Coordinates of C-alpha atoms and ligand atoms in Angstrom, one line a residue:
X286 CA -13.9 30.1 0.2
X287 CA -11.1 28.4 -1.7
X288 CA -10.9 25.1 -2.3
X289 CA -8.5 23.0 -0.5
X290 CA -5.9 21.7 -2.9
X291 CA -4.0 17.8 -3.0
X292 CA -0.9 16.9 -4.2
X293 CA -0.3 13.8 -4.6
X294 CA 3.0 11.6 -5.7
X295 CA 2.2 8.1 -6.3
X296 CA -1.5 9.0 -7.5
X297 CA -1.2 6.0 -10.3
X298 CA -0.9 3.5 -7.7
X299 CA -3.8 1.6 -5.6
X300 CA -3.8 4.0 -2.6
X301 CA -3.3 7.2 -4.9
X302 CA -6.0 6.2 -7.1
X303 CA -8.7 6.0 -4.4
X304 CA -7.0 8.8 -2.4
X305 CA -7.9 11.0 -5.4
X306 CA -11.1 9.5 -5.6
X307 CA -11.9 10.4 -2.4
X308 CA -9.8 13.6 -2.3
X309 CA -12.4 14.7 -5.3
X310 CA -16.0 14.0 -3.4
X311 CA -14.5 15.9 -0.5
X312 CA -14.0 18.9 -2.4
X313 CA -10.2 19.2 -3.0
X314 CA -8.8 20.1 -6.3
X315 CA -6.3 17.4 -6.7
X316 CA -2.6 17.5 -8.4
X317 CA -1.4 13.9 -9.2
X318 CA 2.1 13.3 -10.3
X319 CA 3.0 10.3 -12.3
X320 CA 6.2 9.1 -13.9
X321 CA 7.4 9.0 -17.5
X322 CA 6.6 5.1 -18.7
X323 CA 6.7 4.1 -22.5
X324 CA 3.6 2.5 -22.3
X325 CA 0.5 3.6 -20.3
X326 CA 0.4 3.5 -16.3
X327 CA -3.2 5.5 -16.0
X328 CA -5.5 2.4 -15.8
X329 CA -6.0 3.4 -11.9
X330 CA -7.1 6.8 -12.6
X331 CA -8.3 6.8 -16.2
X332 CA -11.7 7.1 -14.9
X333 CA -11.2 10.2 -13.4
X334 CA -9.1 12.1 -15.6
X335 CA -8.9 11.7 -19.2
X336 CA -5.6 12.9 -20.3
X337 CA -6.4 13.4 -24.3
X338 CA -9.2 15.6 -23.7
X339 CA -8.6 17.1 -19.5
X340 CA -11.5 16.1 -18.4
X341 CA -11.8 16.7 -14.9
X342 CA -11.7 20.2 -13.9
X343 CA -11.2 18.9 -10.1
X344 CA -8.3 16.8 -11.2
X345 CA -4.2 17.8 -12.6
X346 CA -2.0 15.3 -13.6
X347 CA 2.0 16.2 -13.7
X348 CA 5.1 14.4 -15.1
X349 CA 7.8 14.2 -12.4
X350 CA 9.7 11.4 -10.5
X351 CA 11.0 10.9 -6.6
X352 CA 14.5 10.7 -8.3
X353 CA 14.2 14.6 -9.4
X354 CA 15.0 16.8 -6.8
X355 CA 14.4 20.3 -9.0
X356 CA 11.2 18.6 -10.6
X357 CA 9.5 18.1 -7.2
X358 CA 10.9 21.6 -6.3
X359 CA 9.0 23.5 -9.0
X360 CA 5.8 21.1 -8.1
X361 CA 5.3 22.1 -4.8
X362 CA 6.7 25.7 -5.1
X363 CA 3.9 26.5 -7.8
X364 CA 1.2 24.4 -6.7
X365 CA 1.5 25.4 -2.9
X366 CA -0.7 22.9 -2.3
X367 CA -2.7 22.8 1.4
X368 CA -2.0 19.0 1.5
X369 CA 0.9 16.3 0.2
X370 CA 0.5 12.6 0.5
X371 CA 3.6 10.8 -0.4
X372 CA 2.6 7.6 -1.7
X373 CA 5.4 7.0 -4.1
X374 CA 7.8 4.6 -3.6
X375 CA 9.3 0.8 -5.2
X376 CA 6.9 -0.7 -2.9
X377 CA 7.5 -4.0 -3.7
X378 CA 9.5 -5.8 -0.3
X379 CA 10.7 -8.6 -2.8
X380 CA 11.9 -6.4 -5.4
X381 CA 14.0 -4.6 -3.1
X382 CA 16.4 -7.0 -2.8
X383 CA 17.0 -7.3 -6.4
X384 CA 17.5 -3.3 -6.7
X385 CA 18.1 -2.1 -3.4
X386 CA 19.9 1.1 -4.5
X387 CA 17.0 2.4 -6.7
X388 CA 15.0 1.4 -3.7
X389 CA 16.7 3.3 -0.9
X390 CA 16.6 6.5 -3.5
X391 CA 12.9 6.6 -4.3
X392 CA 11.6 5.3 -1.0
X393 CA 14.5 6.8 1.0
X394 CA 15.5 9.8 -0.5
X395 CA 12.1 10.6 -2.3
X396 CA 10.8 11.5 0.8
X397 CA 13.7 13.9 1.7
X398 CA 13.2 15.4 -1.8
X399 CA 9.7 16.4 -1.1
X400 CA 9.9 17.6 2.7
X401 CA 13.2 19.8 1.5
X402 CA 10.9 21.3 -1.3
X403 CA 8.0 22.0 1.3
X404 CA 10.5 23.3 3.6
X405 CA 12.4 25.3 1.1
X406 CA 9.2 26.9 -0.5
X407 CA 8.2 28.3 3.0
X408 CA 5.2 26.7 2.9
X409 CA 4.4 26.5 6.7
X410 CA 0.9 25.8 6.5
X411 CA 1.3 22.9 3.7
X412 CA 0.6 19.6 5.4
X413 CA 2.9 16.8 5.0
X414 CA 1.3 12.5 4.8
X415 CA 4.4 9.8 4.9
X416 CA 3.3 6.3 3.9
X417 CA 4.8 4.2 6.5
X418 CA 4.5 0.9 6.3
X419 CA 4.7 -2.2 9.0
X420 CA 7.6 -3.4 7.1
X421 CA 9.2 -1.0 9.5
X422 CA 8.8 -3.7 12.3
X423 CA 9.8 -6.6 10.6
X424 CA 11.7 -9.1 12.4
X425 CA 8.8 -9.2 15.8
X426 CA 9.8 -10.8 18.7
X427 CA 6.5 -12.0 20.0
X428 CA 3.3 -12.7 18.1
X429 CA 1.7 -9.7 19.5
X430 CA -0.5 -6.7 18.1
X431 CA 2.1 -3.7 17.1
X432 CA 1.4 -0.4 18.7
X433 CA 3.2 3.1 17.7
X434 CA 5.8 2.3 20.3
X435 CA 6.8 -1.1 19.0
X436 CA 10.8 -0.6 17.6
X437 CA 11.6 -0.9 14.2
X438 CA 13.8 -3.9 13.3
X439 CA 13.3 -3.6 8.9
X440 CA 14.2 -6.6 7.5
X441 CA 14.5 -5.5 3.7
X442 CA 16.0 -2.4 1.8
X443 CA 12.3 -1.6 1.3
X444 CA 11.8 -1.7 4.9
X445 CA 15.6 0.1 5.8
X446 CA 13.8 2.8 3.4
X447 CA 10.7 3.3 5.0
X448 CA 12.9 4.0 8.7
X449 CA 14.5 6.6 6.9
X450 CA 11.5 8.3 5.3
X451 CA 10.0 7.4 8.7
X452 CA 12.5 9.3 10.9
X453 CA 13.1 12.2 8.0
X454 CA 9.6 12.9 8.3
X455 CA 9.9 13.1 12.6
X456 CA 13.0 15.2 11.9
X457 CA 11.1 18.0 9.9
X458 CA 8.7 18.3 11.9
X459 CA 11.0 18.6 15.5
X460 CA 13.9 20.6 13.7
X461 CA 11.3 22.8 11.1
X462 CA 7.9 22.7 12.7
X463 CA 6.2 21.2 9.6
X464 CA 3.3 19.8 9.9
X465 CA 4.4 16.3 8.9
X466 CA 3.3 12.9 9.7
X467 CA 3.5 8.9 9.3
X468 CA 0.5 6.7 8.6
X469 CA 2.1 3.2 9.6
X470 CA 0.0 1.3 7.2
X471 CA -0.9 -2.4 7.8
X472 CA -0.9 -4.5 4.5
X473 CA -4.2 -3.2 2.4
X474 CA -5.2 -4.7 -0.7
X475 CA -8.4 -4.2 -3.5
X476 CA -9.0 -5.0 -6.6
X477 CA -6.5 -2.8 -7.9
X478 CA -3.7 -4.2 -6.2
X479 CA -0.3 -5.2 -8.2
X480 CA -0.6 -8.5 -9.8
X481 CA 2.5 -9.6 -8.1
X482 CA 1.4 -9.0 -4.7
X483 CA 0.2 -12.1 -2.6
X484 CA -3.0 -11.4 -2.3
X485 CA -3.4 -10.2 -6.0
X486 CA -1.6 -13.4 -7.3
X487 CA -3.7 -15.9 -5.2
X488 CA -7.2 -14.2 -6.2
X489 CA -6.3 -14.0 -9.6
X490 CA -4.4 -17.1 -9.9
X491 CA -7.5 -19.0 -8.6
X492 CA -10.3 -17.6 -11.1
X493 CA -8.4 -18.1 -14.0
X494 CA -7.9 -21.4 -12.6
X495 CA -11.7 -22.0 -12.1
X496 CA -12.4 -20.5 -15.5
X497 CA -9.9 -23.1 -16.9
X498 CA -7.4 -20.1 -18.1
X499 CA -4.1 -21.1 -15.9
X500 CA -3.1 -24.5 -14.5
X501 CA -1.3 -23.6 -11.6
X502 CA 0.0 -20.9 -9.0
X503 CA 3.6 -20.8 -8.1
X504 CA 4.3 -19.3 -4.4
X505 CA 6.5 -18.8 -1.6
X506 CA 6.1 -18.6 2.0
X507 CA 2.7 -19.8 2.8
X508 CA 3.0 -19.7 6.3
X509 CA 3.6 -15.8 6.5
X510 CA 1.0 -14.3 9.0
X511 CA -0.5 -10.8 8.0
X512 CA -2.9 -8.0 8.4
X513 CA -4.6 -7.4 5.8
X514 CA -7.6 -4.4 5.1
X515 CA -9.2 -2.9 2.5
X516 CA -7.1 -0.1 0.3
X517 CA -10.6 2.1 0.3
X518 CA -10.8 2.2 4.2
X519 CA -7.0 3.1 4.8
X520 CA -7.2 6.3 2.4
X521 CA -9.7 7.7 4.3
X522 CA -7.5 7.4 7.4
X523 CA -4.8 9.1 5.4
X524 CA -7.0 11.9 5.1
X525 CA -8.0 12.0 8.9
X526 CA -4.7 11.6 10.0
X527 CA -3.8 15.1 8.2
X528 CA -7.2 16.7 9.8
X529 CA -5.8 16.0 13.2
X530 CA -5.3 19.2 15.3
X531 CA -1.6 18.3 15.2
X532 CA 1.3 15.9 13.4
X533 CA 1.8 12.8 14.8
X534 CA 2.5 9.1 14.3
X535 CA 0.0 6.6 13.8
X536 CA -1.3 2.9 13.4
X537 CA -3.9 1.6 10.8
X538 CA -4.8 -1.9 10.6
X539 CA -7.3 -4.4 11.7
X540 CA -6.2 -6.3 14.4
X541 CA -6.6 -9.3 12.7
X542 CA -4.3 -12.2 11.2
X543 CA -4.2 -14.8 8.7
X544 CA -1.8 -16.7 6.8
X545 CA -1.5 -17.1 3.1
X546 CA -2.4 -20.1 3.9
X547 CA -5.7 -19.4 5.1
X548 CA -6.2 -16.8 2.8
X549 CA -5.9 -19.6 -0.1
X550 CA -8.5 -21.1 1.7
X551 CA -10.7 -18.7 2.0
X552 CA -10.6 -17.5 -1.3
X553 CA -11.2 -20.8 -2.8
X554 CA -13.8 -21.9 -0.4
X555 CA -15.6 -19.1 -2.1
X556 CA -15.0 -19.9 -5.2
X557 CA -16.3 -23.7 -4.7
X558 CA -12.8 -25.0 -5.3
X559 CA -12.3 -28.1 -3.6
X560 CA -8.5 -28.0 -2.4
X561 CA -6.4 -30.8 -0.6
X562 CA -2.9 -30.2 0.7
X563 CA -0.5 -32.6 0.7
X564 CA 3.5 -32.7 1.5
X565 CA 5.7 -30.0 3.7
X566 CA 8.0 -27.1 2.8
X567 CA 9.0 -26.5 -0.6
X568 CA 7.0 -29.4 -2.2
X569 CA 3.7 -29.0 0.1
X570 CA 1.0 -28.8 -2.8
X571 CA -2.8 -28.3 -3.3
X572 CA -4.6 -30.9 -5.3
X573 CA -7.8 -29.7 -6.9
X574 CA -9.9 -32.9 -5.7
X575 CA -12.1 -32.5 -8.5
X576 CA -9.2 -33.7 -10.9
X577 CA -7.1 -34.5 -9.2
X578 CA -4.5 -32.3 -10.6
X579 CA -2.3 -29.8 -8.5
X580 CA -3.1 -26.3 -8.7
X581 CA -0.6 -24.9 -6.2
X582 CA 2.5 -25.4 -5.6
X583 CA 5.7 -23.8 -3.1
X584 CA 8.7 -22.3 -5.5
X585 CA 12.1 -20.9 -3.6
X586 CA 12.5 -18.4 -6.2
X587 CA 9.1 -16.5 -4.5
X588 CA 10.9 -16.7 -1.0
X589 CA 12.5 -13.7 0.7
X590 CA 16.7 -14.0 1.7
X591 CA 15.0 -12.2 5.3
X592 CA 11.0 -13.0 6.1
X593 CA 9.1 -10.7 7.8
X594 CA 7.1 -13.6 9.7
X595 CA 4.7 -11.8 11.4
X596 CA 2.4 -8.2 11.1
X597 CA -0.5 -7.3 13.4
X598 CA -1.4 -3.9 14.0
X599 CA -3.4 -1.9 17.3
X600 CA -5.0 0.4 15.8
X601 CA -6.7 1.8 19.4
X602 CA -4.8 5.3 19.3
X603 CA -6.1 6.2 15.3
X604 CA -9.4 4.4 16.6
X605 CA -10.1 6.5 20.1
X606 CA -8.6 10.5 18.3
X607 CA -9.4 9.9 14.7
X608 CA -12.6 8.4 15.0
X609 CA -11.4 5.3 12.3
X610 CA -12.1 1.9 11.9
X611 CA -12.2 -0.3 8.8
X612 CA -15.3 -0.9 7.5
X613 CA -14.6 -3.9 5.6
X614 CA -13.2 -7.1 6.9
X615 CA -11.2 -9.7 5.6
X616 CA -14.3 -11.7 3.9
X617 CA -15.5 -8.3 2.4
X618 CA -12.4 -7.4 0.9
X619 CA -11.6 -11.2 -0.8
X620 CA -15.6 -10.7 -2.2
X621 CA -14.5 -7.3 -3.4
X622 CA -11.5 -8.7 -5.6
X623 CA -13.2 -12.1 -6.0
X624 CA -15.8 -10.1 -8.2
X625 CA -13.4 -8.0 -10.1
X626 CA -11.5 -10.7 -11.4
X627 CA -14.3 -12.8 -12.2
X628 CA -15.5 -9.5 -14.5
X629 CA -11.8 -8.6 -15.9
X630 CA -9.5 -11.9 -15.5
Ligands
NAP743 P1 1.8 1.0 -5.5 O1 0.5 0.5 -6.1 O2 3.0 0.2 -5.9 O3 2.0 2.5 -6.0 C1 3.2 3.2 -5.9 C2 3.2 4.5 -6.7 O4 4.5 5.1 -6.7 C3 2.8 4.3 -8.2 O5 2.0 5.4 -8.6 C4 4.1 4.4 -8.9 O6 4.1 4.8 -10.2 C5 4.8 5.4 -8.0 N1 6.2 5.5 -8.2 C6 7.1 4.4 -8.2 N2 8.4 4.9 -8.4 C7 8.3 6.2 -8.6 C8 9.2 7.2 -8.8 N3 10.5 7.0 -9.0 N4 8.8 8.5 -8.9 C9 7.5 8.8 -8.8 N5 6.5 7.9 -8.5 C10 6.9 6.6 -8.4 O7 1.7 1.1 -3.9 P2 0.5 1.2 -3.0 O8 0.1 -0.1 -2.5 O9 -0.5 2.1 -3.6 O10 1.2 1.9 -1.7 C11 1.2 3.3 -1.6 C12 2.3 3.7 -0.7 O11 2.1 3.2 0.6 C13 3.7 3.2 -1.0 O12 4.6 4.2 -0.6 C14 3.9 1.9 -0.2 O13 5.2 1.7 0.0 C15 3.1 2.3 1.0 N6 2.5 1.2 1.8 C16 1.7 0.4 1.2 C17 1.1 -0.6 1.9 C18 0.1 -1.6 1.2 O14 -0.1 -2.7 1.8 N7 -0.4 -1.4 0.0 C19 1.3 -0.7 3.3 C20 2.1 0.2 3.9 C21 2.7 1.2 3.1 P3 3.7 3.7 -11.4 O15 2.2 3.5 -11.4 O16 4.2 4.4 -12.6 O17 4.5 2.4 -11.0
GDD744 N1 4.5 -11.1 -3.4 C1 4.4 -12.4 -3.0 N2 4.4 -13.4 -4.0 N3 4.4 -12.7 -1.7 C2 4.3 -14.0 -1.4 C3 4.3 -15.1 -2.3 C4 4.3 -14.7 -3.7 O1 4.3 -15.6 -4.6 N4 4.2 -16.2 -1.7 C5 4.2 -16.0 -0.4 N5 4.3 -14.7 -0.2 C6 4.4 -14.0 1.2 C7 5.6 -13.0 1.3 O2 6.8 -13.7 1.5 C8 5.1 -12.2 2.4 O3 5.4 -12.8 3.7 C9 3.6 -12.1 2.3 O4 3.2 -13.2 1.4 C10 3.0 -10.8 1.7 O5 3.8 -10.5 0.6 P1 3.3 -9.2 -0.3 O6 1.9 -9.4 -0.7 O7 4.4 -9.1 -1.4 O8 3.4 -8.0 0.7 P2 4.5 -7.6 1.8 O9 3.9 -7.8 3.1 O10 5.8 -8.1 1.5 O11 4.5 -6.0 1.5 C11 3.3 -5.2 1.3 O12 2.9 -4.8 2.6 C12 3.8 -3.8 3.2 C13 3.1 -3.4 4.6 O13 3.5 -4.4 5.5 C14 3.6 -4.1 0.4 O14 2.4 -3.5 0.0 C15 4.5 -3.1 1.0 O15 4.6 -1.9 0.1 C16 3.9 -2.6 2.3 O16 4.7 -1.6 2.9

């Protein structure tokens, strides 16, 4: 029988690089696309391909970009691959104020790129993944668990992009009959999270202070409540999601919140780092009470012009068809990146 094939944009990233990870011990030949970057942005998947000397016969990396309409074109016409997971994207929320044009065209557009390819190329069996993301909700009413009938209210240009991918994705498969359709992704962090990601910045930020290599950590809004799982559990639901007798719309998440806040905490509890705050707003501070010497502290430039206050996802419906749950939970997952950082920071 042939073997299922992958392609996936966004394959240098945390989610593509376990996606093809996983994509590979399941069988698929995977196709990974990656941009054009003077200097290299393979560290996620240089274990599993080896550009220099193609080492991976179950593994094919591609230049292209979600800016390049006829690029993605010839992609998908001559791969015809059985699966695409659109991963790509500025995924930064903060960023996206700073270049919200660039934004709305790689996160926006991109998406429209690649489902106009599919579409164009006749490929009706091709299977279609569109990372969704909670920012879609942003600005909840009530703190209460998000279902896949909560409305969107975006409260970025990230999150304005991800309603249009969102509802570009709904379109093609009403108007075309692809099959086509959103994982709403919950925040999901690992060790191979971008260092300037919260979670990233506070685990890393905290070794190198135990280890005496950094002083302090500069952040914003520590009282933003989120949802956060493990990256490794949420590909596999990726995968489900497109195994699913037919397209639809879905949840993943854990059903659990935290603030930064008590994220800080917990990561420093585990890392035997005595922490006392003192003060309110922009000059609350922790004091290591070892030394006495502050180790955190609040800077505006880290805060957001619009806050998304508030993420909690019910993940029943993905739980009760597709048979997922996460495996890890928030402990597991700060022990997963505690560890890497103590090894590599
Ligand atoms: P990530 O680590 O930032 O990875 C994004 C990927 O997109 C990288 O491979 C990046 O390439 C690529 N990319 C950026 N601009 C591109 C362009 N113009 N053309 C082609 N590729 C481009 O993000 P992630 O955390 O893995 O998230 C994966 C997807 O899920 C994203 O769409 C994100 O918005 C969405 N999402 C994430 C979460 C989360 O909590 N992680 C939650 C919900 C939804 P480089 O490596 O070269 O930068
Ligand atoms: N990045 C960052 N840096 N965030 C901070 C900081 C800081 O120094 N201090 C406080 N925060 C707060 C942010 O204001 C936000 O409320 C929360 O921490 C999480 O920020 P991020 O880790 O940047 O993630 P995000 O929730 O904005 O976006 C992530 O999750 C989305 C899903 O809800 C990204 O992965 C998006 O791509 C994803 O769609």
């Amino acid at each position: 029988m042939k073997k299922k094939s992958a392609l996936i944009f966004g394959v240098t990233g945390q989610d593509g690089s376990y996606l093809a990870e996983f994509l590979i011990k399941k069988g698929y030949m995977v196709h990974g696309v990656k941009r054009r970057s003077s200097s290299p942005n393979t560290e996620r998947i240089d274990h599993i391909f080896d550009s220099i000397n193609f080492k991976n016969k179950d593994f094919n990396l591609y230049y292209g970009d979600l800016a390049d309409g006829s690029n993605i074109f010839k992609l998908i016409n001559s791969i015809k691959p059985s699966e695409v997971y659109n991963l790509a994207a500025q995924s930064h929320v903060k960023i996206s104020f700073d270049i919200p044009e660039y934004t709305s065209d790689i996160t926006g557009l991109g998406t429209l790129r690649i489902l106009e390819s599919i579409r164009a190329s006749g490929l009706k069996k091709t299977k279609y993944y569109q990372a969704s993301s909670s920012e879609m909700f942003g600005k909840v009413l009530k703190k209460k668990s998000i279902n896949e009938i909560t409305p969107f209210h975006p409260r970025s240009m990230y999150g304005v992009s991800k309603v249009f991918a969102y509802h570009t994705t709904v379109h093609y498969r009403e108007a075309y009959g692809l099959y086509a359709s959103n994982g709403i992704l919950f925040n999901h962090e690992s060790p191979r999270r971008g260092a300037n990601f919260v979670t990233k910045k506070i685990v890393q930020g905290l070794v190198r202070i135990k280890k005496g290599k950094q002083k302090k950590l500069s952040l914003g809004n520590l009282y933003a409540i989120r949802d956060w799982g493990h990256a490794k559990d949420y590909v596999e639901s990726m995968w489900k999601i497109l195994q699913y007798k037919k397209p639809d719309d879905w949840i993943i998440a854990t059903n659990k919140e935290k603030s930064v806040k008590s994220f800080i905490n917990l990561v420093a509890k585990k890392l035997k780092l005595n922490l006392e705050w003192k003060g309110q707003g922009i000059n609350e501070v922790a004091i290591d009470k070892k030394n006495n010497k502050i180790v955190i502290d609040v800077n505006k430039k880290f805060f957001r012009p619009t806050e998304v206050e508030y993420l909690k996802g019910n993940y029943k419906k993905a739980k009760t068809l597709l048979k997922w749950k996460p495996k890890h939970n928030i402990e597991t997952l700060i022990d997963d990146m505690i560890n890497y950082e103590i090894k590599n920071s």
